[in-house]
Coordinates of C-alpha atoms and ligand atoms in Angstrom, one line a residue:
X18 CA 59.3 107.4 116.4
X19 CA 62.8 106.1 115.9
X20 CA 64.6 106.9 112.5
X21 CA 64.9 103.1 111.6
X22 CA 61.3 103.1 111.8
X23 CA 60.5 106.1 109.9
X24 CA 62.8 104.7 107.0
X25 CA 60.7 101.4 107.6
X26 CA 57.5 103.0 107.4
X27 CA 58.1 105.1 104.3
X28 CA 59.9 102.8 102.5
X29 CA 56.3 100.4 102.8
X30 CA 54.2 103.1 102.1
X31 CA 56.1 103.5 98.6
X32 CA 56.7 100.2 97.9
X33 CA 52.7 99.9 99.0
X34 CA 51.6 102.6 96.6
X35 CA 54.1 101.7 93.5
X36 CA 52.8 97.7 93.5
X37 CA 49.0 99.6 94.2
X38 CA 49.0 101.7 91.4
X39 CA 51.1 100.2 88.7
X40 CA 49.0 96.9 89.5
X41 CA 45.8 98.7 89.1
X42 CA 47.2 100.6 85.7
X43 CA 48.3 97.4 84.3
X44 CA 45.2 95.1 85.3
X45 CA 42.9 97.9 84.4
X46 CA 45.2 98.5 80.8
X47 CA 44.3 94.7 79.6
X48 CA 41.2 94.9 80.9
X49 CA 40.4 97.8 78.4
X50 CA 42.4 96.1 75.5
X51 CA 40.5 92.8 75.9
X52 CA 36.8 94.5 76.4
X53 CA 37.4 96.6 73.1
X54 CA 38.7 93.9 71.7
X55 CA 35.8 91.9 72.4
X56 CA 33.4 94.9 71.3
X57 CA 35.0 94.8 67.7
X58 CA 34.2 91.2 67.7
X59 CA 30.6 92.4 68.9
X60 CA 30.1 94.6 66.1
X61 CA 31.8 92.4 63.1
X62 CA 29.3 89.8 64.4
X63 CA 26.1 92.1 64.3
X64 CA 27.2 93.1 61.1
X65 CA 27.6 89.4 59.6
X66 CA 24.2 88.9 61.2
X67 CA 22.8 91.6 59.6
X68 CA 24.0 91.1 56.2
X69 CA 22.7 87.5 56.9
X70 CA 19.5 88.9 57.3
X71 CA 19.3 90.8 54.6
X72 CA 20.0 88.0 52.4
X73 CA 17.6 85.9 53.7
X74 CA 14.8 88.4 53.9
X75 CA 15.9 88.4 49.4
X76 CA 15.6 84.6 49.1
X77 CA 12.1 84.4 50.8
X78 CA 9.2 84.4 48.5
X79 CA 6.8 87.2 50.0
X80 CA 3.7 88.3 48.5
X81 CA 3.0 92.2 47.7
X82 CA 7.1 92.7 48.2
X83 CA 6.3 93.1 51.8
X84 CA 8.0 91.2 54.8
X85 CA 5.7 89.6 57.1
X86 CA 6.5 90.1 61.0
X87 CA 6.0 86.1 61.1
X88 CA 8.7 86.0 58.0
X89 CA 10.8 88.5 60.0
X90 CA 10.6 85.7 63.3
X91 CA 11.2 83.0 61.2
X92 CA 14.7 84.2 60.4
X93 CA 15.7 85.4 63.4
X94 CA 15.1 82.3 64.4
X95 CA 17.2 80.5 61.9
X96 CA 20.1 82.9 62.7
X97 CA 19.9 82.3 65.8
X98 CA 20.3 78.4 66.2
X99 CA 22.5 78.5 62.6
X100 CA 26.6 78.4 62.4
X101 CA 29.3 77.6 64.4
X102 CA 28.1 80.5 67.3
X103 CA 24.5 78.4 67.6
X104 CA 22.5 80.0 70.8
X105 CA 23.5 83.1 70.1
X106 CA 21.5 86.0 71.3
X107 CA 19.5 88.7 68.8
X108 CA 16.6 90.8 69.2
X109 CA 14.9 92.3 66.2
X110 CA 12.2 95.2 66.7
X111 CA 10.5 97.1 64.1
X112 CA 10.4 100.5 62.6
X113 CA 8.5 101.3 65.7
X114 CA 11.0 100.2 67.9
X115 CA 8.8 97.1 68.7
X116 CA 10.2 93.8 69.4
X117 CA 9.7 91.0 66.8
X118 CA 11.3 88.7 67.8
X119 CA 13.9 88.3 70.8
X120 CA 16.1 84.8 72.0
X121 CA 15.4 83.6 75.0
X122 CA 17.5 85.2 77.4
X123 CA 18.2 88.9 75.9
X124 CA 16.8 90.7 78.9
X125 CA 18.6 93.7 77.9
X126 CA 16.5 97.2 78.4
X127 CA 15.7 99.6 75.1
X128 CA 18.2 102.7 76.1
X129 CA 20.5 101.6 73.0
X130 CA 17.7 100.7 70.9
X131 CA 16.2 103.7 71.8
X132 CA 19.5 105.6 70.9
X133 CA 19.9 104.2 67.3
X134 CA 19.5 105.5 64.4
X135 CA 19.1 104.2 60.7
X136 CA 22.7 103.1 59.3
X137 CA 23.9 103.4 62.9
X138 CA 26.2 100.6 65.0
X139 CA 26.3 101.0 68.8
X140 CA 27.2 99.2 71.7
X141 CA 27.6 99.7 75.2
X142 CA 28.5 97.0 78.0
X143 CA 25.5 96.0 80.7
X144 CA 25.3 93.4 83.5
X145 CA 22.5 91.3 83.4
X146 CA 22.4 89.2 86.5
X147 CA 25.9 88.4 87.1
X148 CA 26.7 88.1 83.8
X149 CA 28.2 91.2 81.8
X150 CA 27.9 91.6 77.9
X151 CA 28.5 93.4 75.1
X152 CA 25.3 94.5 73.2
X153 CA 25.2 95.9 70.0
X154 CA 22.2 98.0 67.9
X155 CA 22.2 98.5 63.7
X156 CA 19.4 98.5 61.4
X157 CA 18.9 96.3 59.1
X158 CA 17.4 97.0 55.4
X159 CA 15.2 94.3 54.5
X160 CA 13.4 94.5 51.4
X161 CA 11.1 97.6 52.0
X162 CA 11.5 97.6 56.0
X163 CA 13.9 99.0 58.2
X164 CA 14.4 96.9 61.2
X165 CA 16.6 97.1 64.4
X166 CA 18.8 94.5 65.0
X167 CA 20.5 93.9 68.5
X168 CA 22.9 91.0 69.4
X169 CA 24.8 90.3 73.5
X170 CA 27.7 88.6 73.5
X171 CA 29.0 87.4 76.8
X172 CA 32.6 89.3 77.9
X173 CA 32.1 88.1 81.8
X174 CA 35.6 86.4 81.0
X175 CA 37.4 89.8 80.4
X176 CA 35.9 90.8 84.4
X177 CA 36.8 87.4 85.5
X178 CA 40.2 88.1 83.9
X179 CA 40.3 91.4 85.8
X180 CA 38.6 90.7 88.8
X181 CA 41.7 87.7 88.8
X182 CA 44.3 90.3 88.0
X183 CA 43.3 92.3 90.7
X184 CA 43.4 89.7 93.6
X185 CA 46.9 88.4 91.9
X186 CA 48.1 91.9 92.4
X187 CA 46.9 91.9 96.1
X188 CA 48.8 89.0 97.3
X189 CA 51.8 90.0 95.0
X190 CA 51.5 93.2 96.9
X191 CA 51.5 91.7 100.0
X192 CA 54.0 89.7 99.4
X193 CA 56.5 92.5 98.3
X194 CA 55.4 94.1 101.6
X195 CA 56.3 91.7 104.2
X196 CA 59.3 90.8 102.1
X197 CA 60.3 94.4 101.8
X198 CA 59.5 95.3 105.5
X199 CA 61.8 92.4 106.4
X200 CA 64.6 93.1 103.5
X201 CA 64.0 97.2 104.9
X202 CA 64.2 96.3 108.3
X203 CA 67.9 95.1 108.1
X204 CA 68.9 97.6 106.0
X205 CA 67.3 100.8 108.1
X206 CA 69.0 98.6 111.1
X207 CA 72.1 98.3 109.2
X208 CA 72.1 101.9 108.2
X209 CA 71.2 103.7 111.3
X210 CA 73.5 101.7 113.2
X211 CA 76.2 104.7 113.1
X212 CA 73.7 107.0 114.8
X213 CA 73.0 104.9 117.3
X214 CA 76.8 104.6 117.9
X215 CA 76.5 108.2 118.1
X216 CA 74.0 108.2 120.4
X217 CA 75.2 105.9 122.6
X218 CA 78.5 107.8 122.8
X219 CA 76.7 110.8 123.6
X220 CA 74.7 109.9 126.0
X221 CA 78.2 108.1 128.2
X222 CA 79.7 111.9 127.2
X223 CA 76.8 113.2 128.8
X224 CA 77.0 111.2 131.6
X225 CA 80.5 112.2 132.5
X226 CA 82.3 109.2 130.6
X227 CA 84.6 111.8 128.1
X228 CA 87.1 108.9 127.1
X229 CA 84.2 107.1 125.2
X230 CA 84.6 107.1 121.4
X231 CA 81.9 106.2 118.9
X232 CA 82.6 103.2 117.1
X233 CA 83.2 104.0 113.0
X234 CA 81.2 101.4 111.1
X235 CA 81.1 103.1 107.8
X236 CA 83.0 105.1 105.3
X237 CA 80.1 107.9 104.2
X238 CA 79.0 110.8 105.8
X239 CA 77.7 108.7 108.7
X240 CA 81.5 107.4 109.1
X241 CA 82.8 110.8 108.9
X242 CA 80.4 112.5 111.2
X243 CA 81.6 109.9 113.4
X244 CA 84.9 110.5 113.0
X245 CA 84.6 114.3 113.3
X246 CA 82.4 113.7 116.4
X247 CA 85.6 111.1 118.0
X248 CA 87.9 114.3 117.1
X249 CA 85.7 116.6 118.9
X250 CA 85.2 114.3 121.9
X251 CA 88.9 114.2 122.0
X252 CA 89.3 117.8 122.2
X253 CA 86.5 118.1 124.5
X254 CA 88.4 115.3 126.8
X255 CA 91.8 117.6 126.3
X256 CA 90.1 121.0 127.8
X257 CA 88.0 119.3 130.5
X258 CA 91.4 117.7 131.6
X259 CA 93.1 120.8 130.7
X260 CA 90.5 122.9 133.2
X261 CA 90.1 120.4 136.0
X262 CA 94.4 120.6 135.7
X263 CA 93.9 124.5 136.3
X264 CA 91.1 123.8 138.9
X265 CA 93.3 121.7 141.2
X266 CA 96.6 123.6 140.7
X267 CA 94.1 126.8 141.6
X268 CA 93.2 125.2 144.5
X269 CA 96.5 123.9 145.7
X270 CA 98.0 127.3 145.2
X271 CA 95.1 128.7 147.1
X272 CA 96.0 126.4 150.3
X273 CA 100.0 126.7 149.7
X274 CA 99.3 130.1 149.7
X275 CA 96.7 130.5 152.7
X276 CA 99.3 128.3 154.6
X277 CA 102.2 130.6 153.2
X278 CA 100.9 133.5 154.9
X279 CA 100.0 131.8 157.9
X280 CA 103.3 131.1 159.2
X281 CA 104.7 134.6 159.3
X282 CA 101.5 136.4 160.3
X283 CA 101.7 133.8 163.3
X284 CA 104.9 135.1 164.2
X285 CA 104.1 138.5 163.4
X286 CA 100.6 138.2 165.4
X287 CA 102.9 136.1 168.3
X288 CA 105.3 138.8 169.0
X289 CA 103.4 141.9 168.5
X290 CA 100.8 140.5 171.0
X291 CA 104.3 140.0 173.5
X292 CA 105.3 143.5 172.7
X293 CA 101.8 145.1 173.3
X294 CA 100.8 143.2 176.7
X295 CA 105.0 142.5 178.7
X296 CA 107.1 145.2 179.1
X297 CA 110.1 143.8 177.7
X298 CA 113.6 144.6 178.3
X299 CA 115.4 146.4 175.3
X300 CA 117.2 143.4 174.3
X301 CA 113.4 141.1 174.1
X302 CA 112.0 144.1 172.2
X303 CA 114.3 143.9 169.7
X304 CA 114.5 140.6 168.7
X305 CA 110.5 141.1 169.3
X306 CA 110.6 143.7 166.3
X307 CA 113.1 141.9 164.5
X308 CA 111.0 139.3 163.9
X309 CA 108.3 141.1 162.8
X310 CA 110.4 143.3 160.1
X311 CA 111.7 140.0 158.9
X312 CA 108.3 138.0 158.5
X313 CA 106.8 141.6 157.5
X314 CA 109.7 141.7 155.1
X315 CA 109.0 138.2 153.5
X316 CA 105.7 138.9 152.9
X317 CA 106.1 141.5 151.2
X318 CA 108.9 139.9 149.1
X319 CA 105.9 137.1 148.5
X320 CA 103.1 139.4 147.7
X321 CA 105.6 140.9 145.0
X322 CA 107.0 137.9 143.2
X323 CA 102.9 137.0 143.0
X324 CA 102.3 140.0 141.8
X325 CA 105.3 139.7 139.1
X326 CA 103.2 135.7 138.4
X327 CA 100.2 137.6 137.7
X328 CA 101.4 140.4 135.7
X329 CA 104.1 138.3 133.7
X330 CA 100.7 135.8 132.7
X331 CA 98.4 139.2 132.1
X332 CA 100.8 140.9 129.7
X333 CA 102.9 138.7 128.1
X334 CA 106.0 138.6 126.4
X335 CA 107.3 141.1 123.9
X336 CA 109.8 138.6 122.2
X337 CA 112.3 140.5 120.5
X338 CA 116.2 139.5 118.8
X339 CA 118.6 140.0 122.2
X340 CA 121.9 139.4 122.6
X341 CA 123.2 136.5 124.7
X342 CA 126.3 138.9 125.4
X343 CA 124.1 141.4 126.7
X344 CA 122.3 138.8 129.2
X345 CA 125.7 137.8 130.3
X346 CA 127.2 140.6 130.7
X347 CA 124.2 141.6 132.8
X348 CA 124.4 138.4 135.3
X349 CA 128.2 139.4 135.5
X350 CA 127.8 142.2 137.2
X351 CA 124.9 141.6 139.2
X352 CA 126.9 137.9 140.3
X353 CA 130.5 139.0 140.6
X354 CA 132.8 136.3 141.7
X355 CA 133.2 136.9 145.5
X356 CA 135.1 135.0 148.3
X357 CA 131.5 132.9 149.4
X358 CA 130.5 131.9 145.7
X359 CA 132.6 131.3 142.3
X360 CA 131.1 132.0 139.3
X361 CA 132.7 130.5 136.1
X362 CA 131.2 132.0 132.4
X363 CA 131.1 130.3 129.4
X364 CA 129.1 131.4 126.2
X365 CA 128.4 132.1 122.6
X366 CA 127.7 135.1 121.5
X367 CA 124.2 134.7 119.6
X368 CA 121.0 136.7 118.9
X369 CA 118.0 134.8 120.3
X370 CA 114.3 135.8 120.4
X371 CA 113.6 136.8 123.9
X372 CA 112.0 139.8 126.4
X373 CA 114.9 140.8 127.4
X374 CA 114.0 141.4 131.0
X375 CA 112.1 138.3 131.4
X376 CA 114.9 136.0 130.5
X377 CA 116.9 138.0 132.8
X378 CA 114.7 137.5 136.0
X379 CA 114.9 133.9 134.9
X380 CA 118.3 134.1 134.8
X381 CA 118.7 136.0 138.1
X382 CA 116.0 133.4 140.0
X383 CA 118.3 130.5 139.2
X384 CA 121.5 131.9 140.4
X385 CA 119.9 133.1 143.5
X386 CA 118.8 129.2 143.7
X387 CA 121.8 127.9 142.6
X388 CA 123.6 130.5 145.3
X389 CA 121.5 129.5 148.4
X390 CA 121.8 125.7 147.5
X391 CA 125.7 125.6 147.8
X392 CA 128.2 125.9 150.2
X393 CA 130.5 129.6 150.6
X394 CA 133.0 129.2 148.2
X395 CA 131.0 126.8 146.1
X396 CA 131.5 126.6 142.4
X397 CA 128.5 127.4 140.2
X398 CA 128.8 127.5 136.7
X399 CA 126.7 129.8 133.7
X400 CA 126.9 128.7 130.3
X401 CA 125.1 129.6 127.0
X402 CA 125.5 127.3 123.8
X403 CA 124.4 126.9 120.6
X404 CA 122.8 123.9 119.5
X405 CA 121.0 122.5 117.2
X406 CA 117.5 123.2 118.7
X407 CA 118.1 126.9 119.6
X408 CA 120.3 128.4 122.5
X409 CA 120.8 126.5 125.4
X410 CA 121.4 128.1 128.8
X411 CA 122.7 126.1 131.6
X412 CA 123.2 126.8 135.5
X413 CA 125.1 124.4 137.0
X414 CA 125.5 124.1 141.1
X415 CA 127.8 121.7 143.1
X416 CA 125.2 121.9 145.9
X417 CA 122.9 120.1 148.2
X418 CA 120.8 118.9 145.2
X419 CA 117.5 117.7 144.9
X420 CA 115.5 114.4 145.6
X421 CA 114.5 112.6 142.6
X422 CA 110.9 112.5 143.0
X423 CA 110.5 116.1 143.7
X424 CA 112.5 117.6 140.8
X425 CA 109.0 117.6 139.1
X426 CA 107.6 119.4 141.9
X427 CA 109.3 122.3 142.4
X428 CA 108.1 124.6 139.5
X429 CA 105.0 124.7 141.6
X430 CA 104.4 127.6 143.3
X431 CA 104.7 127.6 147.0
X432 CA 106.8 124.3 146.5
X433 CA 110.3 124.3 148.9
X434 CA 112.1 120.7 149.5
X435 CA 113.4 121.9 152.3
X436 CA 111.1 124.4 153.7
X437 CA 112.6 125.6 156.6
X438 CA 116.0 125.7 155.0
X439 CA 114.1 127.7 151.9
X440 CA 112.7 130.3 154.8
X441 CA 115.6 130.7 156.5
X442 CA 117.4 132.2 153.0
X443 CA 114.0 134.2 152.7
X444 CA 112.4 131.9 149.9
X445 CA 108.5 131.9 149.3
X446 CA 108.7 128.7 146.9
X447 CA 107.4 130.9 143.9
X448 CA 111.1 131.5 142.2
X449 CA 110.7 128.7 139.4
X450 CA 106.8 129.0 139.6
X451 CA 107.8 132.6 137.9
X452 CA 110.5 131.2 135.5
X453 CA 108.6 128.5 134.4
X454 CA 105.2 131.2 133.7
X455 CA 107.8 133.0 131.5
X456 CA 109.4 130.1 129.8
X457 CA 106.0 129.2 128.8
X458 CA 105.5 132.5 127.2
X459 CA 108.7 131.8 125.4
X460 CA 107.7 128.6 124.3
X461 CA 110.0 127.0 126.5
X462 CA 110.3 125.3 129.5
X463 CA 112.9 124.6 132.4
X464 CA 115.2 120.9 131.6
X465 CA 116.4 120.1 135.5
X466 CA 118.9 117.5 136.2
X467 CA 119.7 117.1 140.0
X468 CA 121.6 114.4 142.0
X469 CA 121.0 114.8 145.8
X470 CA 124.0 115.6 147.7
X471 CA 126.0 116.5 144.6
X472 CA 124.6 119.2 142.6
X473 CA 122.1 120.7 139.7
X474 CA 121.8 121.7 136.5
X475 CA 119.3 123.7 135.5
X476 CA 118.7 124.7 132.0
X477 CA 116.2 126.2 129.4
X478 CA 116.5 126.5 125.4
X479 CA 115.4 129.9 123.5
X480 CA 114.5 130.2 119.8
X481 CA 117.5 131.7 118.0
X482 CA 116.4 134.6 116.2
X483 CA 116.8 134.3 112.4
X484 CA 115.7 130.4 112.6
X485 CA 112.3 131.0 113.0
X486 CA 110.0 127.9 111.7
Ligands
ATP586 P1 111.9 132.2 146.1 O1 112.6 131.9 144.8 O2 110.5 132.4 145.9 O3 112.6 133.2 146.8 P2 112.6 129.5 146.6 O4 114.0 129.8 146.0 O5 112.6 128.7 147.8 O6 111.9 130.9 147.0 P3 112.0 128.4 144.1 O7 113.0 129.2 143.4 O8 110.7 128.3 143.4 O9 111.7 128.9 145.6 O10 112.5 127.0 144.3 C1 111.7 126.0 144.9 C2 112.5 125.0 145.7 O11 113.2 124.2 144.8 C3 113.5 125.6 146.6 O12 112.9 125.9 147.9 C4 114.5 124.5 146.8 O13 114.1 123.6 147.8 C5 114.5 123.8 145.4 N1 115.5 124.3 144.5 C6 115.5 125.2 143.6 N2 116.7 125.3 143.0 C7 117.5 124.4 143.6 C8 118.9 124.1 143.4 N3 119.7 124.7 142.5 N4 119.4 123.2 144.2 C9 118.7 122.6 145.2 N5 117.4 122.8 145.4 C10 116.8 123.8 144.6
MG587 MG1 114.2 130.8 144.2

């Protein structure tokens, strides 16, 4: 069952049960108030009828002070048709409990008469036909005899009353109902409408859709359930785009890298086969071997700078404060100005949080890029400033530059513009796929500005240490 529906149902079966009972306690309360109200009326009247009695049994001459059954008729009789309440009902019995006289109509049995006792009033309320009274017992001291007198007076009004009430309360129940199920029914509608929302946004999540978004339609719990379920969807949406990211860049390194070592083992496989099966002549075998050392070599040289991916990403960087000085002075002397390159310095001296040896293999990987993109005797420039957002190295080249759309491109690994050129000068493509693994771990990444033909400046920023956030 839906939760609109549950709502619905329950909300009828209280409304059902408050109208229910507090119409059946407030019928039944003046129901009780009018029938003992009616009773006290009952008794005052058996009690002006007896004292009625009484004085007529005084004013009736009787002979031997005794009053004579016949005597005893006669005035019931007179009481009876006399007054304003003419037809009334009595029945008088005597001592015995035998009836004297009794109006036409008083069918009642003798249980109360029975139950009376001298100077005693009772009543109790009894159905005769359908017609329900109130009869009343007392005794009655007439001269020397003690008679019963008993009087009905009809209360079917107060059952009418009640039997009224009751069916007024049914329809008035009713009513309520269907007017509450409708009123309820918009409302549950109204108020579940942020689940369904939710459920709806779900079930698209579910089915693959992760940009949906539930739609916020309130500002209670529902709303911000809602909310918090949008901000999870959203961060759900981030990793699933995050890990089908790493899934594809897995599998493109896996097929750069199956076609990487396909090329030199082809060579390698090529001439060793020519080696093994032709007897060459010295010169042949040489170049033969040659070519294998030199694909064996390159290889190797990619199987280590994969190795330095994977073990750079497994252990991290130990940041430490280093001095830019230091870094420089290190790239001096590995990159001394020579008759094929010139290298121009510039810096600041600064302390910057770094892994010393990390930032240095950066360092090195771009001057060895920057070295095998330009001409002998290019310029290539190294500079370290400090600015506003940290350190700033720069490595400028007057080289062959790169094309436009593939300066995004060439962080990943495997990635060579110019493949054959990159081979030829021993490059695997996996240079900047290391820098940029290390920048990351720095918090930093690589800022490359190339114009094809002319040159390229490549640059990264480091936190300054001291100026921590
Ligand atoms: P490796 O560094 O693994 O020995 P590589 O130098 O070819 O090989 P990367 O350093 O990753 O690989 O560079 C990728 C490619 O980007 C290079 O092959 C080259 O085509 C291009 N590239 C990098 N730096 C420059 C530069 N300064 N000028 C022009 N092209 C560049
Ligand atoms: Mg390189």
């Amino acid at each position: 069952m839906k939760f609109s529906q549950k709502l619905l149902l329950w909300t009828t079966i209280i409304i059902a049960l408050t109208l229910g009972f507090s119409g059946f306690y407030f019928v039944n309360y003046v129901f009780e108030t009018s029938l003992e109200r009616e009773a006290g009326q009952a008794l005052d009247e058996n009690s002006i009828l007896r004292f009625a009695f009484e004085t007529a049994a005084l004013n009736v001459p009787v002979k031997y002070d005794l009053l004579q059954d016949g005597t005893v008729e006669q005035i019931a009789s007179n009481l009876e048709s006399s007054g304003q309440d003419a037809g009334r009902l009595l029945r008088i019995s005597d001592e015995g409990k035998n009836v004297l006289y009794a109006s036409d109509g008083f069918e009642a049995d003798g249980e109360l008469l029975a139950q009376t006792e001298e100077d005693m009033y009772s009543y109790r309320v009894i159905q005769l036909g359908e017609r329900y009274y109130i009869q009343t017992s007392s005794t009655v001291n007439a001269l020397d005899r003690v008679l019963y007198l008993e009087t009905l007076r009809d209360v079917s009004q107060v059952f009418e009353e009640r039997n009224m009430g009751y069916t007024v309360y049914r329809r008035l129940t009713v009513l309520m109902l269907v007017l509450g199920i409708v009123i309820m029914y918009f409302i549950a509608s109204k108020l579940t409408q942020p689940i369904r929302l939710l459920m709806d946004a779900t079930k698209k999540m579910a089915e693959g859709d992760y940009s949906h978004r539930a739609q916020r339609v309130s500002n209670d719990e529902l709303g911000q359930l809602t909310q918090d379920f949008n901000h999870m969807a959203e961060a759900l949406e981030e990793t699933i785009d995050k890990l089908e990211d790493e899934v594809q860049a897995r599998e493109d390194f896996v097929g750069a890298f199956a076609h990487e070592l396909k090329t030199p083992l082809t060579s390698i496989i090529g001439y060793a086969d020519m080696l093994r099966s032709r007897k060459l002549d010295e010169e042949k075998s040489f170049v033969s071997a040659n070519y294998i050392y030199t694909e064996g070599k390159r290889l190797e040289s990619m199987s280590l700078r994969l190795l330095d991916i994977i073990v750079t990403k497994k252990e991290g960087a130990k940041l430490q404060k280093v001095s830019t000085e230091n870094l420089f002075e290190y790239l001096r002397n590995m990159f001394t100005p020579n008759e094929s390159m010139e290298f121009v310095y510039s810096y600041e001296q600064a302390m910057v949080l770094a892994d010393a040896s990390l930032i240095q293999t950066v360092l090195i990987n771009l001057l060895d890029n920057a070295c095998k993109a330009s001409e002998p005797g290019s310029r290539i420039e190294i500079e370290g400033h400090v600015k506003t957002e940290g350190y700033l190295f720069t490595i400028r080249d007057y080289g062959i530059g790169i094309p436009e759309e593939e300066i995004s491109k060439i962080t990943e690994a495997f990635y060579m513009v110019d493949k054959s050129r990159a081979r030829s000068k021993n490059g695997a493509g996996l240079g900047l796929a290391l820098c940029a693994e290390i920048l990351t771990l720095h918090n930093s990444k690589l800022e490359i500005e190339s114009t094809l033909g002319k040159g390229t400046t490549i640059g990264f920023l480091l936190q300054e240490a001291g100026k921590e956030e």
